Amino acid sequence: MNNRFLDFRSDTVTKPTAGMLDAMMNAKVGDDVFGEDETVHALETKLASTFNMEAGLFCPSGTMTNQIAIKCFTQPMDEVICDQTAHVYRYEIGGIAYHSGASVRLLHGERGILTPELIEPEINEDNIHYPNTSLIVLENTVNKGGGSCYTLSQIAPIHHLCNIKGLKLHLDGARIFNALAATGDQAGEYGKYFDGISVCLSKGLGAPVGSVLLGSKQMIHKARKIRKAFGGGMRQAGFLAAAGIYALDHHVTRLKDDHAHAQALANALASAKYVKSVMPVETNIVIFEVEKGTAEKIVHQLKEKGLHCNTTSASTIRLVTHLDLNAEMIDRAIEIILHLS
């Protein structure tokens, strides 16, 4: 990390640790498009087993794994239901329409969390004028919700509704391990509820690149072809997969440290005069509200003091804790926050 800044812009800014780099350099690799990279296969198998899914597919990004899953589960003229804050809608440049020819029905959950009561009235009836509702997408944790989490007890009734209505259920699990750390739920239970799960390795887990799509063997067979069409087939990708395996083995249990750091920042922000409110902190994301129109100015002032963060609107600012920010750095950030005039 640049020594000039405490970088809270995202948990995607982390650099590989020495141990991770060593694992990457010593990875056994082959041509993954030919199915010959044993390290990629090991990563896919490891995550599929962790989440009790049949198979996995290693891809360059979470956007790709999400869009592949949506294309697997929809046809043109279908409709996808998600929250209005969802990454698949807001931050994947219209990929649902572009790649899958599907429309999107946006719901307004509490901090991005959907319920069966919100979803069911929005499922289209069979009518010549309406798109066919075919897929529900959940996000865990919810980025725009300030790292809010679904529990399995909240997911189960949504899964039940999908079964009754004949819908597929996909999880954008960009920060799923943060959700597991916060809720205490078991990863292996997720396979009971989802048809597809996207697991990102390059956020809180600290790998430099990659996301794995999990699903049935049949779904992943189809997904592999779609990945190729998207230009996502990688050759000696085992060097990257090795980083993912290392992250899963060494960086999961420490996620609670990031959550504690986020709470400490939130506590400091709550007493800052320029802060109107702070979203409740559940994981590693802190979103706070300031006077409308002042967010950019405050971000600039914080950057001048050495704290780098981003706005999420004209009146909200986001900080994200991660592997490269230790307790001493959090203390420095709190000093900056409290002394900003």
mmCIF file of C-alpha atoms in Angstrom:
data_model
loop_
_atom_site.group_PDB
_atom_site.id
_atom_site.type_symbol
_atom_site.label_atom_id
_atom_site.label_comp_id
_atom_site.label_asym_id
_atom_site.label_seq_id
_atom_site.Cartn_x
_atom_site.Cartn_y
_atom_site.Cartn_z
ATOM 1 C CA MET A 1 0.000 0.000 0.000
ATOM 2 C CA ASN A 2 1.189 3.532 -0.781
ATOM 3 C CA ASN A 3 2.750 4.797 2.452
ATOM 4 C CA ARG A 4 1.258 8.243 1.868
ATOM 5 C CA PHE A 5 -2.267 6.956 2.282
ATOM 6 C CA LEU A 6 -4.354 4.800 4.521
ATOM 7 C CA ASP A 7 -6.363 3.242 1.706
ATOM 8 C CA PHE A 8 -9.984 2.626 2.702
ATOM 9 C CA ARG A 9 -11.414 2.883 -0.821
ATOM 10 C CA SER A 10 -12.108 -0.849 -1.089
ATOM 11 C CA ASP A 11 -10.959 -4.268 0.070
ATOM 12 C CA THR A 12 -9.862 -4.862 -3.534
ATOM 13 C CA VAL A 13 -6.700 -2.780 -3.017
ATOM 14 C CA THR A 14 -4.814 -5.434 -1.028
ATOM 15 C CA LYS A 15 -1.449 -6.768 -2.184
ATOM 16 C CA PRO A 16 -0.411 -10.447 -1.985
ATOM 17 C CA THR A 17 1.418 -11.399 1.205
ATOM 18 C CA ALA A 18 4.869 -13.007 1.113
ATOM 19 C CA GLY A 19 3.329 -16.408 1.815
ATOM 20 C CA MET A 20 0.811 -15.963 -0.984
ATOM 21 C CA LEU A 21 3.517 -14.934 -3.453
ATOM 22 C CA ASP A 22 5.525 -18.008 -2.501
ATOM 23 C CA ALA A 23 2.493 -20.238 -3.108
ATOM 24 C CA MET A 24 1.951 -18.606 -6.497
ATOM 25 C CA MET A 25 5.566 -19.048 -7.561
ATOM 26 C CA ASN A 26 5.509 -22.733 -6.648
ATOM 27 C CA ALA A 27 2.135 -23.595 -8.196
ATOM 28 C CA LYS A 28 1.839 -26.559 -10.531
ATOM 29 C CA VAL A 29 0.174 -25.312 -13.698
ATOM 30 C CA GLY A 30 -1.153 -26.495 -17.032
ATOM 31 C CA ASP A 31 -3.486 -25.213 -19.734
ATOM 32 C CA ASP A 32 -6.806 -24.630 -17.991
ATOM 33 C CA VAL A 33 -8.764 -24.199 -21.242
ATOM 34 C CA PHE A 34 -7.748 -27.803 -21.952
ATOM 35 C CA GLY A 35 -8.691 -28.707 -18.375
ATOM 36 C CA GLU A 36 -5.062 -29.497 -17.502
ATOM 37 C CA ASP A 37 -4.271 -27.042 -14.686
ATOM 38 C CA GLU A 38 -4.314 -29.056 -11.470
ATOM 39 C CA THR A 39 -4.106 -26.005 -9.206
ATOM 40 C CA VAL A 40 -7.178 -24.444 -10.816
ATOM 41 C CA HIS A 41 -8.974 -27.765 -10.440
ATOM 42 C CA ALA A 42 -7.934 -27.932 -6.783
ATOM 43 C CA LEU A 43 -9.337 -24.442 -6.121
ATOM 44 C CA GLU A 44 -12.626 -25.206 -7.870
ATOM 45 C CA THR A 45 -12.982 -28.493 -5.999
ATOM 46 C CA LYS A 46 -12.078 -26.913 -2.658
ATOM 47 C CA LEU A 47 -14.717 -24.200 -2.904
ATOM 48 C CA ALA A 48 -17.382 -26.525 -4.296
ATOM 49 C CA SER A 49 -16.815 -28.822 -1.326
ATOM 50 C CA THR A 50 -16.839 -25.893 1.118
ATOM 51 C CA PHE A 51 -20.263 -24.736 -0.065
ATOM 52 C CA ASN A 52 -21.672 -28.217 -0.714
ATOM 53 C CA MET A 53 -22.008 -27.628 -4.461
ATOM 54 C CA GLU A 54 -21.187 -30.103 -7.224
ATOM 55 C CA ALA A 55 -18.652 -28.127 -9.258
ATOM 56 C CA GLY A 56 -16.835 -24.831 -9.687
ATOM 57 C CA LEU A 57 -15.448 -22.599 -12.434
ATOM 58 C CA PHE A 58 -12.530 -20.190 -11.902
ATOM 59 C CA CYS A 59 -12.989 -16.836 -13.664
ATOM 60 C CA PRO A 60 -11.108 -13.530 -13.743
ATOM 61 C CA SER A 61 -13.750 -11.508 -11.870
ATOM 62 C CA GLY A 62 -16.941 -11.525 -9.848
ATOM 63 C CA THR A 63 -18.691 -9.560 -12.575
ATOM 64 C CA MET A 64 -17.944 -12.412 -14.958
ATOM 65 C CA THR A 65 -19.131 -15.141 -12.586
ATOM 66 C CA ASN A 66 -22.353 -13.226 -11.916
ATOM 67 C CA GLN A 67 -23.051 -12.571 -15.576
ATOM 68 C CA ILE A 68 -22.285 -16.163 -16.563
ATOM 69 C CA ALA A 69 -24.688 -17.414 -13.893
ATOM 70 C CA ILE A 70 -27.438 -15.050 -15.041
ATOM 71 C CA LYS A 71 -26.970 -16.201 -18.640
ATOM 72 C CA CYS A 72 -27.130 -19.836 -17.499
ATOM 73 C CA PHE A 73 -30.405 -19.280 -15.648
ATOM 74 C CA THR A 74 -32.302 -16.994 -18.052
ATOM 75 C CA GLN A 75 -33.463 -16.697 -21.636
ATOM 76 C CA PRO A 76 -33.943 -13.494 -23.644
ATOM 77 C CA MET A 77 -37.205 -11.775 -22.629
ATOM 78 C CA ASP A 78 -36.961 -13.208 -19.091
ATOM 79 C CA GLU A 79 -36.910 -11.003 -15.999
ATOM 80 C CA VAL A 80 -34.470 -11.026 -13.075
ATOM 81 C CA ILE A 81 -35.513 -9.831 -9.612
ATOM 82 C CA CYS A 82 -32.930 -8.166 -7.354
ATOM 83 C CA ASP A 83 -32.629 -5.302 -4.907
ATOM 84 C CA GLN A 84 -32.198 -1.816 -6.345
ATOM 85 C CA THR A 85 -28.758 -1.613 -4.700
ATOM 86 C CA ALA A 86 -27.537 -4.902 -6.225
ATOM 87 C CA HIS A 87 -24.074 -5.016 -7.764
ATOM 88 C CA VAL A 88 -25.403 -7.052 -10.717
ATOM 89 C CA TYR A 89 -27.640 -4.099 -11.568
ATOM 90 C CA ARG A 90 -25.651 -1.014 -10.529
ATOM 91 C CA TYR A 91 -22.032 -1.926 -11.189
ATOM 92 C CA GLU A 92 -21.966 -4.427 -14.058
ATOM 93 C CA ILE A 93 -22.652 -1.885 -16.849
ATOM 94 C CA GLY A 94 -26.029 -3.239 -17.902
ATOM 95 C CA GLY A 95 -24.639 -6.729 -18.331
ATOM 96 C CA ILE A 96 -27.974 -8.438 -17.673
ATOM 97 C CA ALA A 97 -29.507 -6.714 -20.703
ATOM 98 C CA TYR A 98 -26.347 -6.877 -22.819
ATOM 99 C CA HIS A 99 -25.376 -10.503 -22.258
ATOM 100 C CA SER A 100 -28.680 -12.190 -21.449
ATOM 101 C CA GLY A 101 -31.349 -10.026 -23.075
ATOM 102 C CA ALA A 102 -33.273 -10.023 -19.798
ATOM 103 C CA SER A 103 -35.023 -7.195 -17.988
ATOM 104 C CA VAL A 104 -34.628 -6.398 -14.296
ATOM 105 C CA ARG A 105 -37.292 -5.887 -11.612
ATOM 106 C CA LEU A 106 -35.849 -3.773 -8.802
ATOM 107 C CA LEU A 107 -37.076 -4.120 -5.223
ATOM 108 C CA HIS A 108 -36.384 -1.930 -2.188
ATOM 109 C CA GLY A 109 -35.189 -4.083 0.671
ATOM 110 C CA GLU A 110 -34.029 -2.848 4.057
ATOM 111 C CA ARG A 111 -30.331 -2.115 3.429
ATOM 112 C CA GLY A 112 -30.535 -4.375 0.385
ATOM 113 C CA ILE A 113 -32.009 -7.384 2.190
ATOM 114 C CA LEU A 114 -34.980 -8.948 0.365
ATOM 115 C CA THR A 115 -37.786 -11.015 1.883
ATOM 116 C CA PRO A 116 -40.380 -13.391 0.391
ATOM 117 C CA GLU A 117 -43.035 -10.778 1.179
ATOM 118 C CA LEU A 118 -41.235 -8.249 -1.028
ATOM 119 C CA ILE A 119 -40.478 -10.726 -3.797
ATOM 120 C CA GLU A 120 -43.706 -12.669 -4.289
ATOM 121 C CA PRO A 121 -45.954 -9.786 -5.468
ATOM 122 C CA GLU A 122 -43.322 -8.865 -8.078
ATOM 123 C CA ILE A 123 -43.192 -12.293 -9.739
ATOM 124 C CA ASN A 124 -44.960 -11.929 -13.069
ATOM 125 C CA GLU A 125 -47.982 -14.042 -13.864
ATOM 126 C CA ASP A 126 -48.034 -15.962 -17.121
ATOM 127 C CA ASN A 127 -49.217 -13.226 -19.464
ATOM 128 C CA ILE A 128 -48.400 -12.484 -23.093
ATOM 129 C CA HIS A 129 -47.509 -8.890 -22.159
ATOM 130 C CA TYR A 130 -45.046 -9.690 -19.360
ATOM 131 C CA PRO A 131 -41.503 -11.037 -19.293
ATOM 132 C CA ASN A 132 -41.098 -14.423 -17.648
ATOM 133 C CA THR A 133 -39.690 -14.099 -14.126
ATOM 134 C CA SER A 134 -36.985 -16.758 -13.986
ATOM 135 C CA LEU A 135 -34.286 -15.733 -11.492
ATOM 136 C CA ILE A 136 -33.815 -14.100 -8.093
ATOM 137 C CA VAL A 137 -30.372 -12.661 -7.278
ATOM 138 C CA LEU A 138 -29.304 -11.995 -3.687
ATOM 139 C CA GLU A 139 -26.074 -10.302 -2.566
ATOM 140 C CA ASN A 140 -24.243 -11.271 0.625
ATOM 141 C CA THR A 141 -22.904 -9.072 2.045
ATOM 142 C CA VAL A 142 -24.725 -6.091 0.518
ATOM 143 C CA ASN A 143 -22.164 -3.514 -0.584
ATOM 144 C CA LYS A 144 -24.560 -0.544 -0.801
ATOM 145 C CA GLY A 145 -26.228 -1.716 2.399
ATOM 146 C CA GLY A 146 -23.044 -1.026 4.334
ATOM 147 C CA GLY A 147 -22.005 -4.676 4.496
ATOM 148 C CA SER A 148 -25.403 -5.906 5.699
ATOM 149 C CA CYS A 149 -25.801 -9.691 5.901
ATOM 150 C CA TYR A 150 -28.366 -12.321 5.083
ATOM 151 C CA THR A 151 -28.577 -15.184 7.554
ATOM 152 C CA LEU A 152 -29.516 -18.668 6.417
ATOM 153 C CA SER A 153 -32.788 -18.283 8.295
ATOM 154 C CA GLN A 154 -33.597 -15.343 5.983
ATOM 155 C CA ILE A 155 -32.468 -17.184 2.861
ATOM 156 C CA ALA A 156 -34.427 -20.399 3.499
ATOM 157 C CA PRO A 157 -37.921 -18.895 2.958
ATOM 158 C CA ILE A 158 -36.749 -17.168 -0.238
ATOM 159 C CA HIS A 159 -35.488 -20.528 -1.472
ATOM 160 C CA HIS A 160 -38.850 -22.069 -0.564
ATOM 161 C CA LEU A 161 -40.658 -19.397 -2.594
ATOM 162 C CA CYS A 162 -38.364 -20.054 -5.564
ATOM 163 C CA ASN A 163 -39.182 -23.759 -5.395
ATOM 164 C CA ILE A 164 -42.919 -23.072 -5.371
ATOM 165 C CA LYS A 165 -42.691 -20.623 -8.281
ATOM 166 C CA GLY A 166 -40.125 -22.580 -10.308
ATOM 167 C CA LEU A 167 -37.446 -19.875 -10.111
ATOM 168 C CA LYS A 168 -33.669 -20.152 -9.904
ATOM 169 C CA LEU A 169 -31.787 -18.508 -7.023
ATOM 170 C CA HIS A 170 -28.281 -17.063 -7.474
ATOM 171 C CA LEU A 171 -26.006 -15.574 -4.815
ATOM 172 C CA ASP A 172 -23.544 -12.806 -5.518
ATOM 173 C CA GLY A 173 -21.200 -13.835 -2.725
ATOM 174 C CA ALA A 174 -18.545 -11.207 -3.359
ATOM 175 C CA ARG A 175 -18.063 -10.953 0.413
ATOM 176 C CA ILE A 176 -19.678 -14.215 1.486
ATOM 177 C CA PHE A 177 -16.869 -15.081 3.906
ATOM 178 C CA ASN A 178 -17.446 -11.767 5.688
ATOM 179 C CA ALA A 179 -21.106 -12.736 6.036
ATOM 180 C CA LEU A 180 -20.161 -16.153 7.406
ATOM 181 C CA ALA A 181 -17.778 -14.571 9.917
ATOM 182 C CA ALA A 182 -20.492 -12.177 11.087
ATOM 183 C CA THR A 183 -23.440 -14.586 11.271
ATOM 184 C CA GLY A 184 -21.712 -17.797 12.328
ATOM 185 C CA ASP A 185 -23.590 -19.674 9.606
ATOM 186 C CA GLN A 186 -21.882 -22.657 7.976
ATOM 187 C CA ALA A 187 -20.747 -22.402 4.353
ATOM 188 C CA GLY A 188 -21.807 -25.986 3.666
ATOM 189 C CA GLU A 189 -25.447 -25.093 4.295
ATOM 190 C CA TYR A 190 -25.493 -22.691 1.340
ATOM 191 C CA GLY A 191 -25.524 -25.498 -1.202
ATOM 192 C CA LYS A 192 -29.029 -26.433 -0.049
ATOM 193 C CA TYR A 193 -30.472 -23.115 -1.118
ATOM 194 C CA PHE A 194 -28.728 -21.733 -4.198
ATOM 195 C CA ASP A 195 -28.543 -22.851 -7.814
ATOM 196 C CA GLY A 196 -25.460 -20.693 -8.324
ATOM 197 C CA ILE A 197 -22.979 -18.984 -6.015
ATOM 198 C CA SER A 198 -20.268 -16.505 -6.994
ATOM 199 C CA VAL A 199 -17.352 -16.412 -4.530
ATOM 200 C CA CYS A 200 -14.839 -13.581 -4.912
ATOM 201 C CA LEU A 201 -11.241 -14.164 -3.819
ATOM 202 C CA SER A 202 -9.838 -10.669 -4.407
ATOM 203 C CA LYS A 203 -11.723 -8.681 -1.772
ATOM 204 C CA GLY A 204 -11.475 -9.501 1.938
ATOM 205 C CA LEU A 205 -9.536 -12.691 1.257
ATOM 206 C CA GLY A 206 -6.697 -10.719 -0.299
ATOM 207 C CA ALA A 207 -5.986 -12.644 -3.507
ATOM 208 C CA PRO A 208 -4.951 -10.459 -6.461
ATOM 209 C CA VAL A 209 -7.413 -11.846 -9.013
ATOM 210 C CA GLY A 210 -10.333 -14.181 -9.362
ATOM 211 C CA SER A 211 -13.791 -15.424 -8.543
ATOM 212 C CA VAL A 212 -15.249 -18.928 -8.593
ATOM 213 C CA LEU A 213 -18.751 -19.766 -9.818
ATOM 214 C CA LEU A 214 -20.326 -22.734 -8.042
ATOM 215 C CA GLY A 215 -23.262 -24.832 -9.206
ATOM 216 C CA SER A 216 -24.369 -28.216 -10.471
ATOM 217 C CA LYS A 217 -22.141 -30.161 -12.867
ATOM 218 C CA GLN A 218 -24.621 -29.493 -15.662
ATOM 219 C CA MET A 219 -24.711 -25.773 -14.946
ATOM 220 C CA ILE A 220 -20.920 -25.469 -14.734
ATOM 221 C CA HIS A 221 -20.547 -27.376 -18.035
ATOM 222 C CA LYS A 222 -22.726 -24.717 -19.662
ATOM 223 C CA ALA A 223 -20.942 -21.949 -17.747
ATOM 224 C CA ARG A 224 -17.564 -23.100 -19.073
ATOM 225 C CA LYS A 225 -18.721 -22.493 -22.645
ATOM 226 C CA ILE A 226 -20.151 -19.097 -21.742
ATOM 227 C CA ARG A 227 -16.854 -18.184 -20.051
ATOM 228 C CA LYS A 228 -15.072 -19.007 -23.302
ATOM 229 C CA ALA A 229 -17.515 -16.836 -25.260
ATOM 230 C CA PHE A 230 -16.899 -13.988 -22.804
ATOM 231 C CA GLY A 231 -13.135 -14.294 -23.329
ATOM 232 C CA GLY A 232 -12.581 -15.568 -19.809
ATOM 233 C CA GLY A 233 -10.717 -18.782 -20.573
ATOM 234 C CA MET A 234 -7.245 -18.551 -19.018
ATOM 235 C CA ARG A 235 -4.257 -20.771 -19.772
ATOM 236 C CA GLN A 236 -1.701 -21.254 -16.951
ATOM 237 C CA ALA A 237 -4.145 -19.806 -14.432
ATOM 238 C CA GLY A 238 -2.845 -21.991 -11.615
ATOM 239 C CA PHE A 239 -0.533 -19.180 -10.508
ATOM 240 C CA LEU A 240 -3.655 -17.136 -9.725
ATOM 241 C CA ALA A 241 -5.604 -20.090 -8.354
ATOM 242 C CA ALA A 242 -2.761 -20.795 -5.928
ATOM 243 C CA ALA A 243 -3.291 -17.335 -4.446
ATOM 244 C CA GLY A 244 -6.953 -18.191 -3.960
ATOM 245 C CA ILE A 245 -6.151 -21.457 -2.205
ATOM 246 C CA TYR A 246 -3.659 -19.693 0.059
ATOM 247 C CA ALA A 247 -6.253 -17.035 0.898
ATOM 248 C CA LEU A 248 -8.843 -19.664 1.820
ATOM 249 C CA ASP A 249 -6.335 -21.454 4.040
ATOM 250 C CA HIS A 250 -4.870 -18.387 5.770
ATOM 251 C CA HIS A 251 -7.098 -15.312 5.483
ATOM 252 C CA VAL A 252 -10.611 -16.402 6.466
ATOM 253 C CA THR A 253 -10.399 -16.470 10.262
ATOM 254 C CA ARG A 254 -8.795 -13.012 10.385
ATOM 255 C CA LEU A 255 -11.843 -11.357 8.723
ATOM 256 C CA LYS A 256 -13.252 -10.685 12.196
ATOM 257 C CA ASP A 257 -10.326 -8.299 12.723
ATOM 258 C CA ASP A 258 -11.538 -6.253 9.750
ATOM 259 C CA HIS A 259 -15.029 -6.194 11.247
ATOM 260 C CA ALA A 260 -13.703 -4.960 14.595
ATOM 261 C CA HIS A 261 -11.692 -2.278 12.809
ATOM 262 C CA ALA A 262 -14.801 -1.147 10.917
ATOM 263 C CA GLN A 263 -16.745 -0.867 14.171
ATOM 264 C CA ALA A 264 -13.965 1.221 15.722
ATOM 265 C CA LEU A 265 -14.091 3.594 12.753
ATOM 266 C CA ALA A 266 -17.884 3.808 13.002
ATOM 267 C CA ASN A 267 -17.644 4.674 16.693
ATOM 268 C CA ALA A 268 -15.238 7.497 15.912
ATOM 269 C CA LEU A 269 -17.357 8.795 13.052
ATOM 270 C CA ALA A 270 -20.440 8.868 15.282
ATOM 271 C CA SER A 271 -18.768 11.558 17.385
ATOM 272 C CA ALA A 272 -17.438 13.618 14.462
ATOM 273 C CA LYS A 273 -19.251 16.961 14.084
ATOM 274 C CA TYR A 274 -19.476 16.749 10.282
ATOM 275 C CA VAL A 275 -21.196 13.322 10.353
ATOM 276 C CA LYS A 276 -25.007 13.209 10.433
ATOM 277 C CA SER A 277 -25.378 9.441 10.847
ATOM 278 C CA VAL A 278 -23.514 6.150 10.471
ATOM 279 C CA MET A 279 -25.057 2.958 9.097
ATOM 280 C CA PRO A 280 -24.975 0.053 11.559
ATOM 281 C CA VAL A 281 -21.772 -1.922 10.989
ATOM 282 C CA GLU A 282 -22.099 -5.676 10.482
ATOM 283 C CA THR A 283 -18.913 -6.532 8.594
ATOM 284 C CA ASN A 284 -16.050 -4.537 7.039
ATOM 285 C CA ILE A 285 -17.921 -1.679 5.350
ATOM 286 C CA VAL A 286 -18.672 1.677 6.975
ATOM 287 C CA ILE A 287 -21.048 4.108 5.254
ATOM 288 C CA PHE A 288 -21.729 7.461 6.865
ATOM 289 C CA GLU A 289 -23.919 10.414 5.973
ATOM 290 C CA VAL A 290 -22.854 14.053 5.775
ATOM 291 C CA GLU A 291 -24.632 17.228 4.672
ATOM 292 C CA LYS A 292 -25.847 16.872 1.096
ATOM 293 C CA GLY A 293 -23.331 18.184 -1.393
ATOM 294 C CA THR A 294 -20.374 18.023 1.007
ATOM 295 C CA ALA A 295 -19.267 14.399 0.522
ATOM 296 C CA GLU A 296 -16.724 15.119 -2.232
ATOM 297 C CA LYS A 297 -15.223 17.968 -0.222
ATOM 298 C CA ILE A 298 -14.863 15.814 2.903
ATOM 299 C CA VAL A 299 -13.292 12.967 0.910
ATOM 300 C CA HIS A 300 -10.782 15.469 -0.499
ATOM 301 C CA GLN A 301 -10.013 16.828 2.981
ATOM 302 C CA LEU A 302 -9.519 13.316 4.359
ATOM 303 C CA LYS A 303 -7.202 12.481 1.469
ATOM 304 C CA GLU A 304 -5.104 15.576 2.186
ATOM 305 C CA LYS A 305 -4.690 14.246 5.738
ATOM 306 C CA GLY A 306 -3.657 10.810 4.432
ATOM 307 C CA LEU A 307 -6.934 8.847 4.488
ATOM 308 C CA HIS A 308 -8.183 7.662 1.100
ATOM 309 C CA CYS A 309 -11.908 6.794 0.741
ATOM 310 C CA ASN A 310 -14.802 7.189 -1.715
ATOM 311 C CA THR A 311 -18.201 8.812 -1.902
ATOM 312 C CA THR A 312 -21.253 6.639 -2.584
ATOM 313 C CA SER A 313 -23.541 9.637 -3.203
ATOM 314 C CA ALA A 314 -23.567 13.408 -2.752
ATOM 315 C CA SER A 315 -24.187 12.858 0.956
ATOM 316 C CA THR A 316 -22.599 9.492 1.800
ATOM 317 C CA ILE A 317 -19.027 8.236 2.130
ATOM 318 C CA ARG A 318 -17.722 4.665 2.338
ATOM 319 C CA LEU A 319 -14.711 3.200 4.126
ATOM 320 C CA VAL A 320 -13.741 -0.459 3.778
ATOM 321 C CA THR A 321 -11.344 -2.272 6.113
ATOM 322 C CA HIS A 322 -9.104 -5.052 4.854
ATOM 323 C CA LEU A 323 -5.991 -7.187 5.167
ATOM 324 C CA ASP A 324 -3.529 -4.350 4.539
ATOM 325 C CA LEU A 325 -4.853 -2.142 7.366
ATOM 326 C CA ASN A 326 -3.597 -3.128 10.819
ATOM 327 C CA ALA A 327 -4.670 -1.861 14.252
ATOM 328 C CA GLU A 328 -2.064 0.916 14.291
ATOM 329 C CA MET A 329 -3.332 2.185 10.938
ATOM 330 C CA ILE A 330 -6.907 2.154 12.217
ATOM 331 C CA ASP A 331 -5.791 4.293 15.173
ATOM 332 C CA ARG A 332 -4.170 6.736 12.750
ATOM 333 C CA ALA A 333 -7.377 6.848 10.702
ATOM 334 C CA ILE A 334 -9.430 7.581 13.819
ATOM 335 C CA GLU A 335 -7.079 10.465 14.665
ATOM 336 C CA ILE A 336 -7.611 11.904 11.184
ATOM 337 C CA ILE A 337 -11.393 11.471 11.397
ATOM 338 C CA LEU A 338 -11.671 13.129 14.797
ATOM 339 C CA HIS A 339 -9.406 16.068 13.977
ATOM 340 C CA LEU A 340 -10.942 16.956 10.627
ATOM 341 C CA SER A 341 -12.579 20.362 11.007
#
